[in-house]
Coordinates of C-alpha atoms in Angstrom, one line a residue:
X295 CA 0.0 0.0 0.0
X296 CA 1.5 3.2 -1.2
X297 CA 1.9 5.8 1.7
X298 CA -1.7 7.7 0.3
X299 CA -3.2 5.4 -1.7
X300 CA -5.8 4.5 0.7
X301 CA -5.6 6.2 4.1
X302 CA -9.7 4.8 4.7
X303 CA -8.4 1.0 4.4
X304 CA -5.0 1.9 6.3
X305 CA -7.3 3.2 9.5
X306 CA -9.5 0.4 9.6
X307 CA -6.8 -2.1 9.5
X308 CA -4.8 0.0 12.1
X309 CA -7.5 0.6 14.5
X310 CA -8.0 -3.4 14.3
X311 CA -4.8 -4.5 14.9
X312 CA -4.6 -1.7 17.7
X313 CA -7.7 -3.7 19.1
X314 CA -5.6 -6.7 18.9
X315 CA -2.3 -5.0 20.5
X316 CA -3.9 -3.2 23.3
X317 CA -7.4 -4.5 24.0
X318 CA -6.4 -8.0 23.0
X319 CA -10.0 -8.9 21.3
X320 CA -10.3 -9.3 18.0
X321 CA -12.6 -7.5 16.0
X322 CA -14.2 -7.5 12.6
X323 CA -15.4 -3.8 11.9
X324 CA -16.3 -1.9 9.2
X325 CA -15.5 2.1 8.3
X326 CA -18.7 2.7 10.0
X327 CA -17.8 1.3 13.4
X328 CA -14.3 3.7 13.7
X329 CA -15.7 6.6 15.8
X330 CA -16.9 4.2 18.6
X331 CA -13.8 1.4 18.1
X332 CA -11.2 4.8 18.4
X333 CA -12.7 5.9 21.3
X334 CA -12.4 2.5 23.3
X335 CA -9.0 2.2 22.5
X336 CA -8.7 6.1 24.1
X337 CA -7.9 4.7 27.5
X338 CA -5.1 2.1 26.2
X339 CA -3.5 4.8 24.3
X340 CA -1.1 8.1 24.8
X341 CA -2.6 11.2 24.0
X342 CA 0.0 11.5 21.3
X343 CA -1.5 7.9 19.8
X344 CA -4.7 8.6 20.3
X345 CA -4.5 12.1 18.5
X346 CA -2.9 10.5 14.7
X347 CA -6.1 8.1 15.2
X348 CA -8.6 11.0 15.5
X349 CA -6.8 13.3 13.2
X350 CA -6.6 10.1 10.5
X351 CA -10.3 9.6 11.1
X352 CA -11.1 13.3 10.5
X353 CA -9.5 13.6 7.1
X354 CA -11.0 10.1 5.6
X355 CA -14.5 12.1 6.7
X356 CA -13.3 15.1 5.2
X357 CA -12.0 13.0 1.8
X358 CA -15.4 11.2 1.2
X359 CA -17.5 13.9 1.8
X360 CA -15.4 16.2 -0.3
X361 CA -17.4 17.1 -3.4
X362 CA -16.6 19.3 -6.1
X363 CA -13.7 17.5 -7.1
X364 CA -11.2 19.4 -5.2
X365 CA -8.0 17.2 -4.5
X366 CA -7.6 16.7 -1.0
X367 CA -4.2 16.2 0.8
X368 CA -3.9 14.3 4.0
X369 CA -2.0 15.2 6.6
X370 CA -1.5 11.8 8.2
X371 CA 0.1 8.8 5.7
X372 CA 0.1 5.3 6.2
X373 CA 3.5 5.1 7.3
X374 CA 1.7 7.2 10.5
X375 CA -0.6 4.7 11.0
X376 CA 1.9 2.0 10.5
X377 CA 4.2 3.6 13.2
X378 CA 1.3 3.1 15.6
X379 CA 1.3 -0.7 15.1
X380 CA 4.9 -1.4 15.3
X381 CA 5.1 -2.1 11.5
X382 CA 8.0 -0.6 10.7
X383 CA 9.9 -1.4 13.8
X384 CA 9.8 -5.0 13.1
X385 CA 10.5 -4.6 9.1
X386 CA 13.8 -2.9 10.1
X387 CA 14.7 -5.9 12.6
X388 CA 13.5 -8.1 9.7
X389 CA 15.9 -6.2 7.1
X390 CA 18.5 -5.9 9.3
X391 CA 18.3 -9.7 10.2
X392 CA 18.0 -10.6 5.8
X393 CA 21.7 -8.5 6.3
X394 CA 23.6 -10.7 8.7

C-alpha cells in the first residue's frame, strides 16, 4: 500500500490490529464502526497515539465527503498509521536480520 493510496483501508486495518495490541480482542469492523472502536481504545492509548487516530479519522470524513472535485491532501500517511502498530519497527529488525 502506497503511503496515500488509501488512508480509509489503512485506518480500519490500524485501529483493528490496535484492538488486537492493546485490548487484545479481536474484532471485525467496518468504516462505519471507527468513531466508537477509536474511542475505546482512548484509555489504552497516549494522548499523542490517540491524537494521529482521530486526526486520521477526520481527514477520511473530510476525503469522502469532499465534493466538487477538489484534490484533498492528508496530513496523516500510512506510514503514521503503520508507526502506531509497530510495523515498521519489526521490518527494520526483519531487514536488518536478511543482512547478517
Amino acid at each position: 500500500m502506497t503511503n496515500n493510496s488509501n488512508i480509509g483501508e489503512a485506518l480500519l486495518l490500524c485501529v483493528s490490529l490496535l484492538f488486537v495490541q492493546k485490548r487484545k480482542q479481536c474484532v471485525h469492523a467496518q468504516g462505519k464502526d471507527l468513531p466508537q472502536l477509536i474511542a475505546l481504545l482512548k484509555d489504552k492509548m497516549v494522548e499523542e497515539e490517540y491524537s494521529v487516530l482521530t486526526k486520521a479519522q477526520d481527514e477520511v470524513y473530510e476525503m469522502l465527503t469532499n465534493s466538487g472535485g477538489v484534490e484533498f491532501n492528508a496530513s496523516i500517511t500510512v506510514d503514521d498509521l503503520r508507526a502506531l502498530v509497530g510495523i515498521e519497527a519489526e521490518k527494520k529488525k526483519e531487514d536488518e536480520n536478511d543482512e547478517e
